[in-house]
Coordinates of C-alpha atoms and ligand atoms in Angstrom, one line a residue:
X1 CA 68.1 -151.8 -233.1
X2 CA 70.6 -154.7 -232.6
X3 CA 70.6 -157.7 -234.8
X4 CA 69.2 -159.8 -232.0
X5 CA 66.3 -157.3 -231.3
X6 CA 65.5 -157.4 -235.0
X7 CA 65.3 -161.2 -234.9
X8 CA 62.9 -161.2 -231.8
X9 CA 60.7 -158.6 -233.5
X10 CA 60.6 -160.6 -236.7
X11 CA 59.7 -163.8 -234.9
X12 CA 56.7 -162.0 -233.3
X13 CA 55.6 -160.5 -236.5
X14 CA 55.9 -163.7 -238.5
X15 CA 54.1 -166.0 -236.1
X16 CA 51.9 -163.7 -234.0
X17 CA 49.8 -166.5 -232.5
X18 CA 52.6 -168.4 -230.8
X19 CA 53.2 -166.7 -227.4
X20 CA 55.1 -169.6 -225.7
X21 CA 57.4 -169.6 -228.7
X22 CA 58.0 -165.9 -228.5
X23 CA 58.7 -166.2 -224.7
X24 CA 61.3 -168.9 -225.3
X25 CA 63.0 -167.0 -228.2
X26 CA 63.1 -163.8 -226.2
X27 CA 64.4 -165.5 -223.1
X28 CA 67.3 -167.0 -225.0
X29 CA 68.0 -164.3 -227.5
X30 CA 68.2 -161.4 -225.0
X31 CA 71.1 -163.1 -223.2
X32 CA 73.0 -163.6 -226.5
X33 CA 73.9 -159.9 -227.1
X34 CA 77.5 -160.4 -225.9
X35 CA 78.1 -163.3 -228.3
X36 CA 77.2 -161.0 -231.3
X37 CA 80.0 -158.6 -230.1
X38 CA 82.5 -161.4 -229.5
X39 CA 81.7 -163.3 -232.7
X40 CA 81.1 -160.9 -235.6
X41 CA 81.3 -164.0 -237.8
X42 CA 78.0 -165.2 -236.3
X43 CA 76.4 -161.9 -237.3
X44 CA 77.9 -161.9 -240.8
X45 CA 76.6 -165.5 -241.4
X46 CA 73.2 -164.4 -240.0
X47 CA 73.2 -167.3 -237.5
X48 CA 70.8 -165.6 -235.1
X49 CA 68.0 -165.4 -237.7
X50 CA 68.8 -168.9 -239.0
X51 CA 68.7 -170.5 -235.6
X52 CA 65.1 -169.4 -234.7
X53 CA 63.8 -171.0 -237.9
X54 CA 63.2 -174.7 -237.7
X55 CA 64.8 -176.9 -240.4
X56 CA 61.3 -178.2 -241.0
X57 CA 57.9 -178.5 -239.2
X58 CA 55.4 -181.2 -240.0
X59 CA 51.7 -181.1 -239.1
X60 CA 49.6 -184.1 -239.8
X61 CA 46.1 -185.7 -239.4
X62 CA 45.8 -188.6 -236.8
X63 CA 42.5 -190.5 -237.3
X64 CA 41.8 -193.3 -234.9
X65 CA 38.8 -195.3 -233.7
X66 CA 37.5 -195.1 -230.1
X67 CA 36.0 -197.9 -228.0
X68 CA 32.5 -197.1 -229.2
X69 CA 33.6 -197.4 -232.8
X70 CA 33.5 -193.7 -233.5
X71 CA 36.2 -192.2 -235.7
X72 CA 38.2 -189.5 -233.9
X73 CA 40.7 -187.0 -235.4
X74 CA 43.6 -185.3 -233.7
X75 CA 46.4 -183.1 -234.9
X76 CA 50.0 -184.4 -234.9
X77 CA 53.2 -182.4 -235.0
X78 CA 57.0 -182.9 -235.4
X79 CA 59.3 -180.0 -235.5
X80 CA 62.8 -180.9 -236.6
X81 CA 64.5 -177.8 -235.3
X82 CA 68.3 -178.0 -235.7
X83 CA 70.6 -180.9 -236.5
X84 CA 73.9 -179.1 -236.7
X85 CA 75.5 -181.2 -233.9
X86 CA 73.6 -184.5 -234.2
X87 CA 70.3 -186.1 -235.3
X88 CA 67.2 -184.2 -234.2
X89 CA 66.2 -185.3 -230.7
X90 CA 63.4 -184.4 -228.4
X91 CA 60.3 -185.7 -226.8
X92 CA 56.7 -186.2 -227.9
X93 CA 53.9 -184.6 -225.8
X94 CA 50.3 -185.7 -225.7
X95 CA 48.2 -183.0 -224.1
X96 CA 45.1 -181.0 -225.2
X97 CA 47.0 -177.8 -225.0
X98 CA 49.5 -178.9 -227.7
X99 CA 49.7 -176.7 -230.8
X100 CA 52.5 -175.7 -233.2
X101 CA 53.6 -172.8 -231.0
X102 CA 54.1 -175.0 -228.0
X103 CA 56.0 -177.6 -230.0
X104 CA 58.2 -174.9 -231.4
X105 CA 59.0 -173.4 -228.0
X106 CA 59.9 -176.9 -226.7
X107 CA 62.0 -177.7 -229.9
X108 CA 63.8 -174.4 -229.7
X109 CA 64.8 -174.9 -226.1
X110 CA 65.8 -178.5 -226.9
X111 CA 68.6 -177.3 -229.3
X112 CA 70.5 -175.6 -226.5
X113 CA 69.7 -178.2 -223.8
X114 CA 71.0 -181.0 -226.1
X115 CA 74.2 -179.0 -226.9
X116 CA 74.9 -178.7 -223.1
X117 CA 74.7 -182.4 -222.5
X118 CA 78.2 -182.9 -224.2
X119 CA 76.5 -185.5 -226.5
X120 CA 76.0 -185.2 -230.3
X121 CA 72.3 -184.5 -230.4
X122 CA 70.3 -181.8 -232.4
X123 CA 67.0 -180.4 -231.3
X124 CA 63.4 -181.4 -232.1
X125 CA 60.0 -181.9 -230.5
X126 CA 56.7 -183.4 -231.4
X127 CA 53.3 -184.2 -230.1
X128 CA 49.5 -184.1 -230.4
X129 CA 46.5 -182.4 -228.9
X130 CA 45.3 -186.0 -227.9
X131 CA 44.4 -186.2 -224.2
X132 CA 45.3 -189.7 -222.8
X133 CA 43.4 -188.9 -219.6
X134 CA 40.3 -191.1 -219.3
X135 CA 41.1 -193.1 -222.4
X136 CA 41.3 -196.9 -222.2
X137 CA 44.5 -198.8 -222.9
X138 CA 43.0 -199.9 -226.3
X139 CA 42.3 -196.3 -227.2
X140 CA 45.8 -195.1 -226.2
X141 CA 47.2 -198.0 -228.3
X142 CA 45.2 -197.2 -231.4
X143 CA 46.0 -193.5 -231.1
X144 CA 49.8 -194.2 -230.7
X145 CA 49.7 -196.5 -233.8
X146 CA 47.8 -193.9 -235.8
X147 CA 50.3 -191.3 -234.7
X148 CA 53.3 -193.5 -235.8
X149 CA 51.6 -194.4 -239.1
X150 CA 52.6 -190.9 -240.2
X151 CA 55.6 -190.1 -238.0
X152 CA 57.6 -193.2 -239.1
X153 CA 58.5 -191.6 -242.5
X154 CA 60.1 -188.6 -240.8
X155 CA 62.3 -190.3 -238.2
X156 CA 65.2 -192.7 -238.0
X157 CA 68.1 -193.7 -235.7
X158 CA 70.5 -191.3 -237.5
X159 CA 67.8 -188.8 -238.5
X160 CA 65.4 -187.9 -235.7
X161 CA 65.0 -189.8 -232.4
X162 CA 61.8 -188.9 -230.4
X163 CA 61.3 -189.8 -226.7
X164 CA 58.6 -189.2 -224.0
X165 CA 57.3 -186.0 -222.5
X166 CA 54.0 -184.9 -220.8
X167 CA 51.4 -187.7 -221.5
X168 CA 54.0 -190.0 -223.1
X169 CA 55.6 -192.5 -220.8
X170 CA 56.7 -196.2 -221.1
X171 CA 53.3 -197.4 -222.2
X172 CA 53.0 -195.0 -225.1
X173 CA 56.6 -195.4 -226.2
X174 CA 56.0 -199.2 -226.2
X175 CA 53.0 -198.9 -228.5
X176 CA 54.8 -196.4 -230.8
X177 CA 58.0 -198.4 -231.0
X178 CA 56.1 -201.7 -231.6
X179 CA 54.3 -200.1 -234.5
X180 CA 57.4 -198.6 -236.0
X181 CA 59.1 -202.0 -235.8
X182 CA 56.2 -203.6 -237.5
X183 CA 55.9 -201.3 -240.5
X184 CA 59.7 -200.7 -241.0
X185 CA 60.7 -204.3 -240.2
X186 CA 63.7 -203.0 -238.3
X187 CA 64.8 -203.0 -234.7
X188 CA 66.9 -199.8 -234.2
X189 CA 67.3 -197.0 -231.7
X190 CA 64.7 -194.8 -233.3
X191 CA 62.9 -193.9 -230.0
X192 CA 64.3 -193.6 -226.5
X193 CA 62.6 -194.3 -223.2
X194 CA 62.0 -197.9 -224.4
X195 CA 61.3 -200.7 -222.0
X196 CA 64.4 -202.6 -220.7
X197 CA 63.4 -205.8 -222.5
X198 CA 63.5 -204.2 -225.9
X199 CA 66.5 -201.8 -226.0
X200 CA 65.8 -199.3 -223.2
X201 CA 68.4 -198.0 -220.8
X202 CA 68.5 -198.5 -217.1
X203 CA 67.9 -195.1 -215.3
X204 CA 66.2 -193.5 -218.3
X205 CA 62.8 -193.3 -216.4
X206 CA 64.6 -191.8 -213.4
X207 CA 67.0 -189.6 -215.3
X208 CA 65.2 -186.2 -215.6
X209 CA 64.1 -186.1 -211.9
X210 CA 67.5 -187.5 -210.7
X211 CA 69.4 -185.0 -212.9
X212 CA 67.4 -182.1 -211.7
X213 CA 68.3 -183.0 -208.1
X214 CA 71.9 -183.5 -209.1
X215 CA 72.0 -180.0 -210.7
X216 CA 70.4 -178.4 -207.7
X217 CA 73.0 -180.1 -205.5
X218 CA 75.8 -178.6 -207.7
X219 CA 74.3 -175.1 -207.4
X220 CA 73.9 -175.5 -203.6
X221 CA 77.5 -176.6 -203.3
X222 CA 78.7 -173.2 -204.7
X223 CA 77.3 -171.7 -201.5
X224 CA 78.5 -174.6 -199.3
X225 CA 75.0 -175.9 -198.9
X226 CA 73.3 -179.3 -199.6
X227 CA 69.9 -181.1 -199.4
X228 CA 70.4 -182.5 -195.9
X229 CA 67.5 -181.5 -193.6
X230 CA 66.1 -179.0 -196.2
X231 CA 62.4 -178.6 -197.0
X232 CA 61.8 -179.1 -200.7
X233 CA 58.7 -178.2 -202.7
X234 CA 58.1 -180.3 -205.8
X235 CA 55.2 -179.7 -208.3
X236 CA 53.7 -182.2 -210.7
X237 CA 53.2 -185.9 -210.0
X238 CA 54.4 -187.4 -213.2
X239 CA 57.7 -188.9 -214.4
X240 CA 60.0 -186.0 -213.5
X241 CA 58.3 -185.2 -210.2
X242 CA 58.3 -188.8 -209.0
X243 CA 62.0 -189.4 -209.5
X244 CA 62.9 -185.9 -208.2
X245 CA 61.2 -186.9 -204.9
X246 CA 63.1 -190.2 -204.9
X247 CA 66.5 -188.5 -205.4
X248 CA 65.9 -185.7 -202.9
X249 CA 65.0 -188.3 -200.3
X250 CA 68.3 -190.1 -201.0
X251 CA 70.2 -186.8 -200.7
X252 CA 68.6 -186.2 -197.2
X253 CA 66.0 -183.6 -198.1
X254 CA 62.3 -183.6 -197.1
X255 CA 59.7 -183.2 -199.9
X256 CA 56.5 -181.7 -198.8
X257 CA 54.4 -181.2 -201.9
X258 CA 53.1 -182.6 -205.3
X259 CA 50.3 -181.6 -207.6
X260 CA 48.5 -182.6 -210.8
X261 CA 46.2 -180.5 -212.9
X262 CA 43.3 -181.0 -210.5
X263 CA 44.8 -180.4 -207.0
X264 CA 47.8 -180.0 -204.8
X265 CA 48.8 -182.0 -201.7
X266 CA 51.0 -180.8 -198.9
X267 CA 52.4 -183.4 -196.5
X268 CA 54.1 -181.8 -193.5
X269 CA 55.7 -185.1 -192.5
X270 CA 57.4 -185.5 -195.9
X271 CA 56.9 -187.8 -198.9
X272 CA 59.2 -190.6 -197.8
X273 CA 60.2 -193.7 -199.8
X274 CA 57.0 -195.6 -199.0
X275 CA 54.8 -192.7 -199.9
X276 CA 56.8 -192.2 -203.1
X277 CA 56.1 -195.8 -204.1
X278 CA 52.4 -195.2 -203.5
X279 CA 52.5 -192.2 -205.8
X280 CA 54.3 -194.2 -208.5
X281 CA 51.6 -196.9 -208.3
X282 CA 48.8 -194.3 -208.2
X283 CA 50.0 -192.4 -211.2
X284 CA 51.7 -195.0 -213.4
X285 CA 49.5 -198.1 -212.8
X286 CA 46.2 -197.0 -211.4
X287 CA 46.3 -193.7 -213.3
X288 CA 44.5 -192.0 -210.4
X289 CA 44.4 -188.3 -209.1
X290 CA 46.9 -186.9 -206.6
X291 CA 44.0 -186.0 -204.3
X292 CA 43.8 -189.7 -203.4
X293 CA 47.1 -189.3 -201.6
X294 CA 45.5 -187.0 -199.0
X295 CA 42.9 -189.7 -198.3
X296 CA 45.6 -192.4 -197.9
X297 CA 47.8 -190.3 -195.6
X298 CA 45.2 -188.4 -193.7
X299 CA 47.3 -187.7 -190.6
X300 CA 49.9 -185.5 -192.3
X301 CA 48.6 -184.6 -195.7
X302 CA 46.1 -181.9 -196.9
X303 CA 44.6 -181.6 -200.3
X304 CA 43.9 -178.2 -201.9
X305 CA 41.5 -178.6 -204.9
X306 CA 42.0 -176.5 -208.0
X307 CA 45.4 -175.1 -206.8
X308 CA 49.0 -175.7 -207.8
X309 CA 51.9 -176.0 -205.4
X310 CA 53.0 -172.4 -205.8
X311 CA 49.5 -170.9 -205.1
X312 CA 49.3 -173.0 -201.9
X313 CA 52.8 -172.0 -200.7
X314 CA 51.9 -168.3 -201.1
X315 CA 48.4 -168.6 -199.6
X316 CA 49.4 -170.7 -196.6
X317 CA 52.8 -169.0 -196.1
X318 CA 54.6 -172.3 -196.2
X319 CA 58.4 -172.2 -195.5
X320 CA 60.5 -173.8 -198.2
X321 CA 64.3 -174.0 -198.7
X322 CA 64.4 -175.4 -202.2
X323 CA 61.9 -175.5 -205.1
X324 CA 61.8 -178.0 -208.0
X325 CA 59.0 -177.2 -210.4
X326 CA 58.4 -180.4 -212.4
X327 CA 54.8 -180.0 -213.9
X328 CA 54.5 -177.7 -216.9
X329 CA 55.3 -174.3 -218.6
X330 CA 54.5 -171.0 -216.8
X331 CA 53.4 -172.7 -213.6
X332 CA 55.2 -170.2 -211.3
X333 CA 54.0 -166.6 -211.9
X334 CA 55.6 -163.4 -210.5
X335 CA 53.3 -163.2 -207.5
X336 CA 54.0 -166.8 -206.5
X337 CA 57.8 -166.4 -207.1
X338 CA 57.9 -163.4 -204.8
X339 CA 56.0 -165.3 -202.1
X340 CA 58.3 -168.3 -202.5
X341 CA 61.4 -166.2 -202.0
X342 CA 59.8 -164.3 -199.1
X343 CA 59.0 -167.7 -197.4
X344 CA 62.8 -168.5 -197.5
X345 CA 63.4 -170.3 -200.7
X346 CA 67.0 -169.8 -201.9
X347 CA 67.3 -172.4 -204.7
X348 CA 65.0 -173.1 -207.7
X349 CA 66.0 -175.9 -210.2
X350 CA 63.6 -176.4 -213.1
X351 CA 62.6 -180.1 -213.8
X352 CA 59.9 -178.9 -216.2
X353 CA 60.5 -176.8 -219.3
X354 CA 60.0 -173.1 -218.9
X355 CA 57.9 -173.4 -215.6
X356 CA 58.8 -169.9 -214.5
X357 CA 57.3 -166.9 -216.2
X358 CA 59.6 -164.0 -217.2
X359 CA 58.3 -162.1 -214.2
X360 CA 59.2 -165.0 -211.9
X361 CA 62.7 -165.3 -213.4
X362 CA 63.3 -161.6 -212.9
X363 CA 62.4 -162.0 -209.2
X364 CA 64.7 -165.0 -208.7
X365 CA 67.6 -163.1 -210.3
X366 CA 67.0 -159.8 -208.5
X367 CA 66.9 -161.6 -205.2
X368 CA 70.1 -163.4 -206.2
X369 CA 68.8 -166.8 -205.3
X370 CA 70.3 -169.9 -207.0
X371 CA 68.2 -170.3 -210.2
X372 CA 68.8 -173.2 -212.6
X373 CA 66.8 -172.9 -215.9
X374 CA 65.2 -176.0 -217.3
X375 CA 67.5 -176.3 -220.3
X376 CA 70.4 -177.0 -217.9
X377 CA 68.6 -178.4 -214.8
X378 CA 66.4 -181.0 -216.6
X379 CA 68.9 -182.0 -219.3
X380 CA 69.6 -185.3 -217.5
X381 CA 66.6 -186.9 -219.3
X382 CA 67.8 -186.2 -222.8
X383 CA 71.4 -187.0 -221.8
X384 CA 70.3 -190.4 -220.7
X385 CA 68.3 -190.8 -223.9
X386 CA 71.7 -190.1 -225.6
X387 CA 73.2 -192.9 -223.5
X388 CA 70.4 -195.2 -224.6
X389 CA 71.2 -194.3 -228.2
X390 CA 74.9 -195.2 -227.6
X391 CA 73.9 -198.5 -226.0
X392 CA 71.6 -199.3 -229.0
X393 CA 74.4 -198.5 -231.5
X394 CA 76.9 -200.6 -229.5
X395 CA 74.2 -203.4 -229.0
X396 CA 75.2 -203.4 -225.4
X397 CA 73.5 -202.6 -222.1
X398 CA 75.3 -200.8 -219.3
X399 CA 74.7 -201.5 -215.6
X400 CA 72.5 -199.2 -213.5
X401 CA 75.7 -197.9 -211.7
X402 CA 77.4 -197.1 -215.0
X403 CA 74.5 -195.1 -216.4
X404 CA 73.8 -193.3 -213.1
X405 CA 77.5 -192.4 -212.8
X406 CA 77.6 -191.1 -216.4
X407 CA 74.4 -189.1 -215.6
X408 CA 76.0 -187.6 -212.5
X409 CA 79.1 -186.7 -214.4
X410 CA 77.1 -185.1 -217.2
X411 CA 75.1 -183.0 -214.8
X412 CA 78.3 -181.9 -213.1
X413 CA 79.8 -181.0 -216.4
X414 CA 76.6 -179.1 -217.5
X415 CA 76.7 -177.1 -214.2
X416 CA 80.4 -176.3 -214.6
X417 CA 80.0 -175.3 -218.3
X418 CA 77.1 -172.9 -217.3
X419 CA 78.9 -171.5 -214.3
X420 CA 82.2 -171.0 -216.1
X421 CA 80.6 -169.5 -219.2
X422 CA 78.6 -167.0 -217.1
X423 CA 81.8 -166.0 -215.3
X424 CA 83.7 -165.6 -218.5
X425 CA 81.0 -163.2 -219.7
X426 CA 81.1 -161.2 -216.4
X427 CA 77.9 -162.6 -215.1
X428 CA 79.1 -165.0 -212.3
X429 CA 76.2 -167.1 -210.9
X430 CA 73.8 -166.3 -213.7
X431 CA 72.9 -169.8 -214.9
X432 CA 70.5 -168.4 -217.5
X433 CA 73.3 -166.5 -219.3
X434 CA 75.7 -169.4 -218.8
X435 CA 73.3 -172.1 -220.2
X436 CA 72.1 -170.0 -223.2
X437 CA 75.6 -168.8 -224.3
X438 CA 77.3 -172.2 -223.8
X439 CA 74.6 -174.1 -225.7
X440 CA 74.3 -171.5 -228.5
X441 CA 78.0 -171.1 -229.1
X442 CA 78.5 -174.8 -229.7
X443 CA 75.6 -175.0 -232.2
X444 CA 76.5 -171.7 -233.9
X445 CA 80.1 -172.8 -234.5
X446 CA 78.9 -176.0 -236.2
X447 CA 76.4 -174.0 -238.3
X448 CA 79.2 -171.7 -239.4
X449 CA 81.4 -174.6 -240.4
X450 CA 78.7 -175.9 -242.8
X451 CA 78.4 -172.6 -244.8
X452 CA 74.9 -171.6 -245.9
X453 CA 72.9 -174.8 -245.9
Ligands
NDP501 P1 54.0 -186.3 -217.0 O1 52.9 -186.3 -218.0 O2 54.6 -187.6 -216.6 O3 53.6 -185.5 -215.7 C1 53.2 -184.2 -215.8 C2 52.6 -183.8 -214.4 O4 52.3 -182.4 -214.4 C3 51.2 -184.5 -214.2 O5 51.1 -184.9 -212.9 C4 50.3 -183.5 -214.6 O6 49.0 -183.6 -214.1 C5 50.9 -182.2 -214.1 N1 50.4 -181.0 -214.8 C6 50.3 -180.8 -216.1 N2 49.8 -179.6 -216.3 C7 49.6 -179.1 -215.1 C8 49.1 -177.8 -214.7 N3 48.6 -176.9 -215.5 N4 49.0 -177.6 -213.3 C9 49.4 -178.5 -212.4 N5 49.9 -179.7 -212.8 C10 50.0 -180.0 -214.1 O7 55.1 -185.4 -217.7 P2 56.7 -185.3 -217.3 O8 56.9 -185.5 -215.9 O9 57.4 -186.2 -218.3 O10 57.0 -183.8 -217.7 C11 56.9 -182.7 -216.8 C12 57.7 -181.5 -217.3 O11 59.0 -181.9 -217.4 C13 57.3 -181.0 -218.7 O12 57.5 -179.6 -218.7 C14 58.3 -181.7 -219.6 O13 58.4 -181.0 -220.8 C15 59.5 -181.6 -218.8 N6 60.5 -182.6 -219.1 C16 60.3 -183.9 -219.2 C17 61.3 -184.8 -219.5 C18 61.1 -186.3 -219.4 O14 62.1 -187.0 -219.6 N7 59.9 -186.8 -219.2 C19 62.6 -184.3 -219.9 C20 62.8 -182.9 -219.7 C21 61.8 -182.1 -219.4 P3 47.8 -184.4 -214.8 O15 48.1 -185.8 -214.6 O16 46.6 -183.9 -214.1 O17 47.8 -183.9 -216.3

């Protein structure tokens, strides 16, 4: 067996109940075989086995009081995965499905994603099995405060800088940052995704969605294509999906779909600027369900209960040019990937983390469509978090144009790095190989420089 296969086998044996983590490790490690041949020094220093092991993983109790006065308990996590090239950095997810394996998969992916951004950020991730859906503002606030009551001792502007993810947006970051500031009596860039009035960056809310569209545009350009007049399927209805819709509209594409965990909507007329504003209000202010969209835009929209976008595209035979999955992990399975390609899709850029199953990825690669994995395509969010950290350290705020231009340049540079690295390893056009090898090599070289620590 190769060194890398040994590492994959050991991960599965050591943590048998973490399937998402195994999937992430396997997906990255399998593409790294050529690096072991090219860099025997990595093998000698056992970098492959060291990189799959987090620096440290915290699990903690989060007790809080609901509106009825009952004491509730949730489980909190922070995995500080790798700080070879900068402070640990990665979002916080609040969702009932959260467990240590999910946080490890996300933290592991984050190492390579952050390395690709060109900015000095290590990898980490955190979260809780708390479900913000159906909770009052007061309950969300008390939970966020209870979560920070433990997390504060593990983080810091030069140590570990969390941000948002599923279930954690501007409201939750505000409550967590406010509580951190209160108990530490300091105003530093310890969280990103902050409000503009207290240290946030312009374009951070938009950055993941915008960046995904920018990355897709770069991939399309390699085949002399662009978004103009193209039909685009987007899944999710949260932060990433909302701003992917906005940017695709600006680039001339027509977005026909969105979904949440209850249903999917298809709008044949396209989700234009006005409809997109409606979705932002529905999801971020009124905290409603996406099915309400179909009630509001009856003429052109249909709601499919209990389905996600990819089920509906397969079942209804909907023609799509470009797909941007922006909801959650493993949302596109092999069957739906095959139908997507059959229906004409030639470009998939992942706004979500690991939204395609290994079977789906295999189909995209066999059919030689443009496929941009999440760690490259959705890196615009964390890159702009990095720009927020820079502004906090400088005690300056850049303009919208300045941040957006930097984001665009970073996405172009990530694309070029992935493209060139894949080509250098004889796998032209394979963005999975390009992203994994480029991200890994940077981190591995830093780890090597430090000796055994
Ligand atoms: P949000 O919580 O804002 O939105 C997530 C959306 O996906 C919601 O509409 C949610 O529906 C829907 N969803 C969740 N699970 C499912 C499911 N099983 N089936 C269908 N829809 C589902 O999260 P974000 O937009 O921030 O994150 C989306 C993805 O992007 C995640 O994979 C995240 O890790 C990734 N990402 C996010 C970044 C960021 O900056 N926010 C950065 C990089 C990656 P419902 O409301 O019903 O739960």
